[in-house]
CSV table of C-alpha atoms and ligand atoms in Angstrom, one decimal:
chain,number,residue,atom,x,y,z
A,259,MET,CA,-2.3,22.7,-3.9
A,260,ASN,CA,-5.0,24.3,-1.9
A,261,LYS,CA,-3.9,24.1,1.7
A,262,GLU,CA,-7.4,24.3,3.1
A,263,ARG,CA,-8.4,21.3,1.0
A,264,VAL,CA,-5.5,19.3,2.2
A,265,LYS,CA,-6.1,20.2,5.8
A,266,ARG,CA,-9.8,19.3,5.5
A,267,ILE,CA,-8.9,15.9,4.0
A,268,LEU,CA,-6.3,15.2,6.6
A,269,ASP,CA,-8.7,16.2,9.4
A,270,VAL,CA,-11.4,13.8,8.1
A,271,PHE,CA,-8.8,11.0,7.8
A,272,ASP,CA,-7.8,11.6,11.4
A,273,GLU,CA,-11.4,11.5,12.5
A,274,MET,CA,-12.2,8.3,10.6
A,275,TYR,CA,-9.0,6.3,10.9
A,276,PRO,CA,-6.9,7.6,13.9
A,277,ASP,CA,-5.2,4.2,14.2
A,278,ALA,CA,-4.8,3.2,10.6
A,279,LYS,CA,-1.8,0.9,10.1
A,280,CYS,CA,-0.3,-1.7,7.8
A,281,GLU,CA,-2.5,-4.8,7.7
A,282,LEU,CA,0.1,-7.2,6.4
A,283,VAL,CA,1.1,-9.4,9.3
A,284,HIS,CA,4.9,-9.6,9.7
A,285,GLN,CA,7.5,-9.9,12.5
A,286,ASN,CA,10.6,-8.4,10.7
A,287,GLU,CA,11.7,-6.6,7.6
A,288,LEU,CA,12.2,-9.8,5.6
A,289,GLU,CA,8.6,-11.0,6.3
A,290,LEU,CA,7.3,-7.5,5.5
A,291,LEU,CA,9.2,-7.5,2.1
A,292,ILE,CA,7.9,-11.0,1.3
A,293,ALA,CA,4.3,-10.0,2.3
A,294,VAL,CA,4.4,-6.9,0.2
A,295,MET,CA,5.7,-8.8,-2.8
A,296,LEU,CA,2.9,-11.4,-2.4
A,297,SER,CA,0.3,-8.6,-2.1
A,298,ALA,CA,0.4,-7.6,-5.8
A,299,GLN,CA,-3.1,-7.9,-7.2
A,300,THR,CA,-4.1,-9.8,-4.0
A,301,THR,CA,-5.9,-8.7,-0.9
A,302,ASP,CA,-4.0,-8.3,2.4
A,303,ALA,CA,-6.4,-10.8,3.9
A,304,SER,CA,-5.4,-13.5,1.4
A,305,VAL,CA,-1.7,-12.7,1.9
A,306,ASN,CA,-2.1,-13.0,5.7
A,307,LYS,CA,-3.9,-16.3,5.4
A,308,LEU,CA,-1.0,-17.7,3.3
A,309,THR,CA,1.9,-16.2,5.4
A,310,ALA,CA,0.5,-17.6,8.6
A,311,SER,CA,1.8,-21.0,7.5
A,312,LEU,CA,4.5,-19.8,5.1
A,313,PHE,CA,6.4,-17.8,7.8
A,314,GLN,CA,6.4,-21.0,10.0
A,315,LYS,CA,8.0,-23.0,7.2
A,316,TYR,CA,10.4,-20.4,5.9
A,317,ARG,CA,12.2,-18.9,8.9
A,318,CYS,CA,15.1,-17.0,7.3
A,319,VAL,CA,16.4,-15.7,4.0
A,320,GLU,CA,18.3,-18.9,3.3
A,321,ASP,CA,15.1,-20.9,3.4
A,322,TYR,CA,13.7,-18.9,0.4
A,323,ALA,CA,17.0,-18.8,-1.5
A,324,ASN,CA,17.6,-22.5,-1.2
A,325,ALA,CA,14.1,-23.8,-1.7
A,326,PRO,CA,13.4,-25.6,-5.0
A,327,LEU,CA,11.4,-23.3,-7.1
A,328,SER,CA,8.7,-26.0,-7.6
A,329,GLN,CA,8.3,-26.2,-3.8
A,330,LEU,CA,8.0,-22.5,-3.3
A,331,GLU,CA,5.5,-22.3,-6.2
A,332,ASN,CA,3.5,-25.0,-4.5
A,333,ASP,CA,3.6,-23.2,-1.1
A,334,LEU,CA,2.3,-20.0,-2.8
A,335,ARG,CA,-0.3,-21.5,-5.1
A,336,THR,CA,-3.3,-20.2,-3.2
A,337,ILE,CA,-2.7,-16.6,-4.4
A,338,GLY,CA,-2.7,-15.0,-7.8
A,339,LEU,CA,0.4,-14.8,-9.9
A,340,TYR,CA,2.1,-17.3,-7.7
A,341,ARG,CA,4.6,-18.6,-10.3
A,342,ASN,CA,6.0,-15.2,-10.9
A,343,LYS,CA,6.0,-14.3,-7.2
A,344,ALA,CA,7.8,-17.5,-6.3
A,345,LYS,CA,10.5,-16.8,-9.0
A,346,ASN,CA,11.0,-13.2,-7.8
A,347,ILE,CA,11.0,-14.1,-4.1
A,348,LYS,CA,13.6,-16.8,-4.6
A,349,ALA,CA,15.8,-14.5,-6.8
A,350,MET,CA,15.3,-11.7,-4.3
A,351,ALA,CA,16.5,-13.9,-1.4
A,352,GLN,CA,19.5,-15.1,-3.4
A,353,LYS,CA,20.5,-11.5,-4.1
A,354,LEU,CA,20.0,-10.5,-0.4
A,355,LEU,CA,22.5,-13.2,0.5
A,356,SER,CA,25.0,-12.5,-2.3
A,357,ASP,CA,25.0,-8.7,-2.1
A,358,PHE,CA,23.6,-7.6,1.2
A,359,ASP,CA,24.8,-10.1,3.8
A,360,GLY,CA,21.3,-11.5,3.9
A,361,LYS,CA,19.8,-8.3,5.3
A,362,VAL,CA,17.0,-6.2,3.7
A,363,PRO,CA,18.4,-2.8,2.6
A,364,CYS,CA,16.8,0.2,4.2
A,365,ASP,CA,17.1,2.7,1.4
A,366,HIS,CA,14.7,3.1,-1.5
A,367,GLU,CA,17.1,2.9,-4.4
A,368,THR,CA,19.0,-0.2,-3.2
A,369,LEU,CA,15.7,-2.0,-2.5
A,370,GLN,CA,14.7,-1.5,-6.1
A,371,THR,CA,17.7,-3.4,-7.3
A,372,LEU,CA,16.1,-6.6,-5.9
A,373,PRO,CA,14.2,-8.8,-8.3
A,374,GLY,CA,10.5,-8.1,-8.2
A,375,VAL,CA,10.8,-5.0,-6.0
A,376,GLY,CA,9.4,-1.8,-7.6
A,377,ARG,CA,9.0,1.7,-6.3
A,378,LYS,CA,5.7,1.0,-4.5
A,379,THR,CA,7.1,-2.1,-2.7
A,380,ALA,CA,10.3,-0.2,-1.7
A,381,ASN,CA,8.2,2.7,-0.3
A,382,VAL,CA,6.1,0.3,1.8
A,383,VAL,CA,9.2,-1.5,3.1
A,384,ILE,CA,11.2,1.7,4.1
A,385,SER,CA,8.2,3.4,5.7
A,386,GLU,CA,6.7,0.4,7.5
A,387,GLY,CA,9.9,-1.6,8.2
A,388,PHE,CA,12.4,1.3,8.8
A,389,LYS,CA,10.1,4.2,9.6
A,390,VAL,CA,11.6,6.3,6.8
A,391,PRO,CA,9.0,8.8,5.6
A,392,ALA,CA,7.6,7.6,2.2
A,393,ILE,CA,4.2,7.5,0.5
A,394,ALA,CA,3.6,4.3,-1.5
A,395,VAL,CA,1.0,4.9,-4.2
A,396,ASP,CA,-1.0,1.8,-4.7
A,397,THR,CA,-4.4,1.5,-6.4
A,398,HIS,CA,-6.3,2.9,-3.4
A,399,VAL,CA,-3.9,5.9,-2.9
A,400,GLU,CA,-4.0,6.7,-6.6
A,401,ARG,CA,-7.8,6.6,-6.8
A,402,ILE,CA,-8.4,8.6,-3.6
A,403,SER,CA,-5.8,11.2,-4.6
A,404,LYS,CA,-7.6,11.7,-7.9
A,405,ARG,CA,-11.1,11.7,-6.5
A,406,LEU,CA,-10.2,14.2,-3.8
A,407,GLY,CA,-8.4,16.5,-6.2
A,408,LEU,CA,-4.9,15.9,-4.8
A,409,ALA,CA,-3.9,14.9,-8.3
A,410,PHE,CA,-5.3,15.0,-11.8
A,411,LYS,CA,-6.9,12.1,-13.4
A,412,LYS,CA,-4.2,11.9,-16.1
A,413,ASP,CA,-1.3,11.9,-13.6
A,414,THR,CA,1.0,8.9,-13.5
A,415,VAL,CA,1.6,7.1,-10.3
A,416,LEU,CA,5.0,8.8,-9.9
A,417,ILE,CA,3.4,12.2,-10.3
A,418,VAL,CA,0.7,11.4,-7.8
A,419,GLU,CA,3.5,10.4,-5.3
A,420,LYS,CA,5.4,13.7,-5.9
A,421,LYS,CA,2.2,15.7,-5.5
A,422,LEU,CA,1.3,14.0,-2.2
A,423,GLN,CA,4.8,14.5,-0.9
A,424,LYS,CA,4.5,18.2,-1.7
A,425,ALA,CA,1.0,18.6,-0.2
A,426,ILE,CA,1.3,16.5,2.9
A,427,PRO,CA,3.7,17.4,5.8
A,428,GLN,CA,6.6,14.9,5.8
A,429,GLU,CA,5.9,13.9,9.4
A,430,ARG,CA,2.5,12.7,8.3
A,431,TRP,CA,3.5,10.7,5.2
A,432,ILE,CA,3.5,7.3,6.9
A,433,LYS,CA,0.2,7.8,8.8
A,434,THR,CA,-1.6,9.4,5.9
A,435,HIS,CA,-0.5,6.6,3.5
A,436,HIS,CA,-2.2,4.1,5.8
A,437,GLN,CA,-5.3,6.3,6.3
A,438,MET,CA,-5.7,6.6,2.5
A,439,ILE,CA,-5.5,2.9,2.1
A,440,PHE,CA,-8.2,2.4,4.8
A,441,PHE,CA,-10.3,5.2,3.2
A,442,GLY,CA,-10.1,3.4,-0.1
A,443,ARG,CA,-10.5,-0.1,1.2
A,444,TYR,CA,-13.5,0.5,3.5
A,445,HIS,CA,-15.2,3.7,2.4
A,446,CYS,CA,-14.3,5.1,-0.9
A,447,LYS,CA,-14.3,1.8,-2.8
A,448,ALA,CA,-13.5,1.7,-6.5
A,449,VAL,CA,-16.9,0.4,-7.6
A,450,ASN,CA,-19.3,1.4,-4.9
A,451,PRO,CA,-18.0,4.4,-2.9
A,452,ASP,CA,-20.1,5.3,0.1
A,453,CYS,CA,-20.8,8.8,-1.1
A,454,GLN,CA,-24.0,9.1,0.8
A,455,HIS,CA,-22.1,9.0,4.1
A,456,CYS,CA,-19.0,10.9,3.0
A,457,SER,CA,-17.8,14.0,4.8
A,458,LEU,CA,-15.7,15.0,1.8
A,459,ILE,CA,-18.5,14.8,-0.8
A,460,ASP,CA,-18.6,18.6,-1.2
A,461,ILE,CA,-14.9,18.7,-2.4
A,462,CYS,CA,-14.9,15.4,-4.2
A,463,LYS,CA,-14.4,15.3,-8.0
A,464,GLU,CA,-15.8,11.8,-8.6
A,465,PRO,CA,-18.9,12.0,-10.9
A,466,LYS,CA,-20.5,9.1,-9.0
A,467,ARG,CA,-21.1,11.3,-6.0
A,468,LYS,CA,-23.5,13.6,-7.8
A,469,LYS,CA,-26.7,11.7,-7.1
A,470,TYR,CA,-26.0,12.0,-3.4
A,471,LEU,CA,-25.1,15.7,-3.3
A,472,ASN,CA,-28.5,16.8,-2.2
A,473,ILE,CA,-29.5,13.8,-0.1
A,474,LYS,CA,-29.3,14.5,3.6
A,475,LYS,CA,-27.0,12.1,5.5
A,476,ASP,CA,-28.7,9.6,7.8
B,212,LIG,FE1,-15.2,8.8,-2.3
B,212,LIG,FE2,-17.8,9.3,-2.8
B,212,LIG,FE3,-16.5,10.4,-0.7
B,212,LIG,FE4,-15.9,11.1,-3.2
B,212,LIG,S1,-17.9,11.5,-2.2
B,212,LIG,S2,-14.4,10.7,-1.6
B,212,LIG,S3,-16.2,9.2,-4.3
B,212,LIG,S4,-16.9,8.3,-1.0
């Protein structure tokens, strides 16, 4: 990986989003885990709207484990894939109680033994909940990595994660992860990236940028 390219990208991220952080509202590791599980194919804003009342009703892991599935489904029905999410959250809470004394594990491998918890969710929980360096590759991080030449278009999510870990200093993983999400969510969007006002247009590999290459920024 070209070190100059990486430095340039990180400098721009620092300039644009010095305070980037997790936008899922949560008070503890359990709420974080639930919020991340709910966020699959759903915006953080929709999750926050739902959890504002959900976290008032479900105060501890037992509340999720013991809730009738139909009740949990009903409480999640405003977001996509709610049936599947309700089933996984209930099963996850039951496993937390049976195998982990009701506590959210702080290591990556153990987290992935929980129902509905994959690599990306585990990475978010360890980095945001326990401040263990990790880079969760979601749809924004994958797209940005490929557009900015930090990974190839054909790379799998796992390869993208490995390449980012290699290219970015470990002490920056958590911060850069949030900055990439902000960059993808608010600037370099999937359909309409703001190439006209992008400081990285000269090193970007996205074909959509071409029509703006010679336009002076306003
Ligand atoms: Fe994204 Fe456009 Fe900037 Fe490339 S030039 S990083 S596609 S906003």
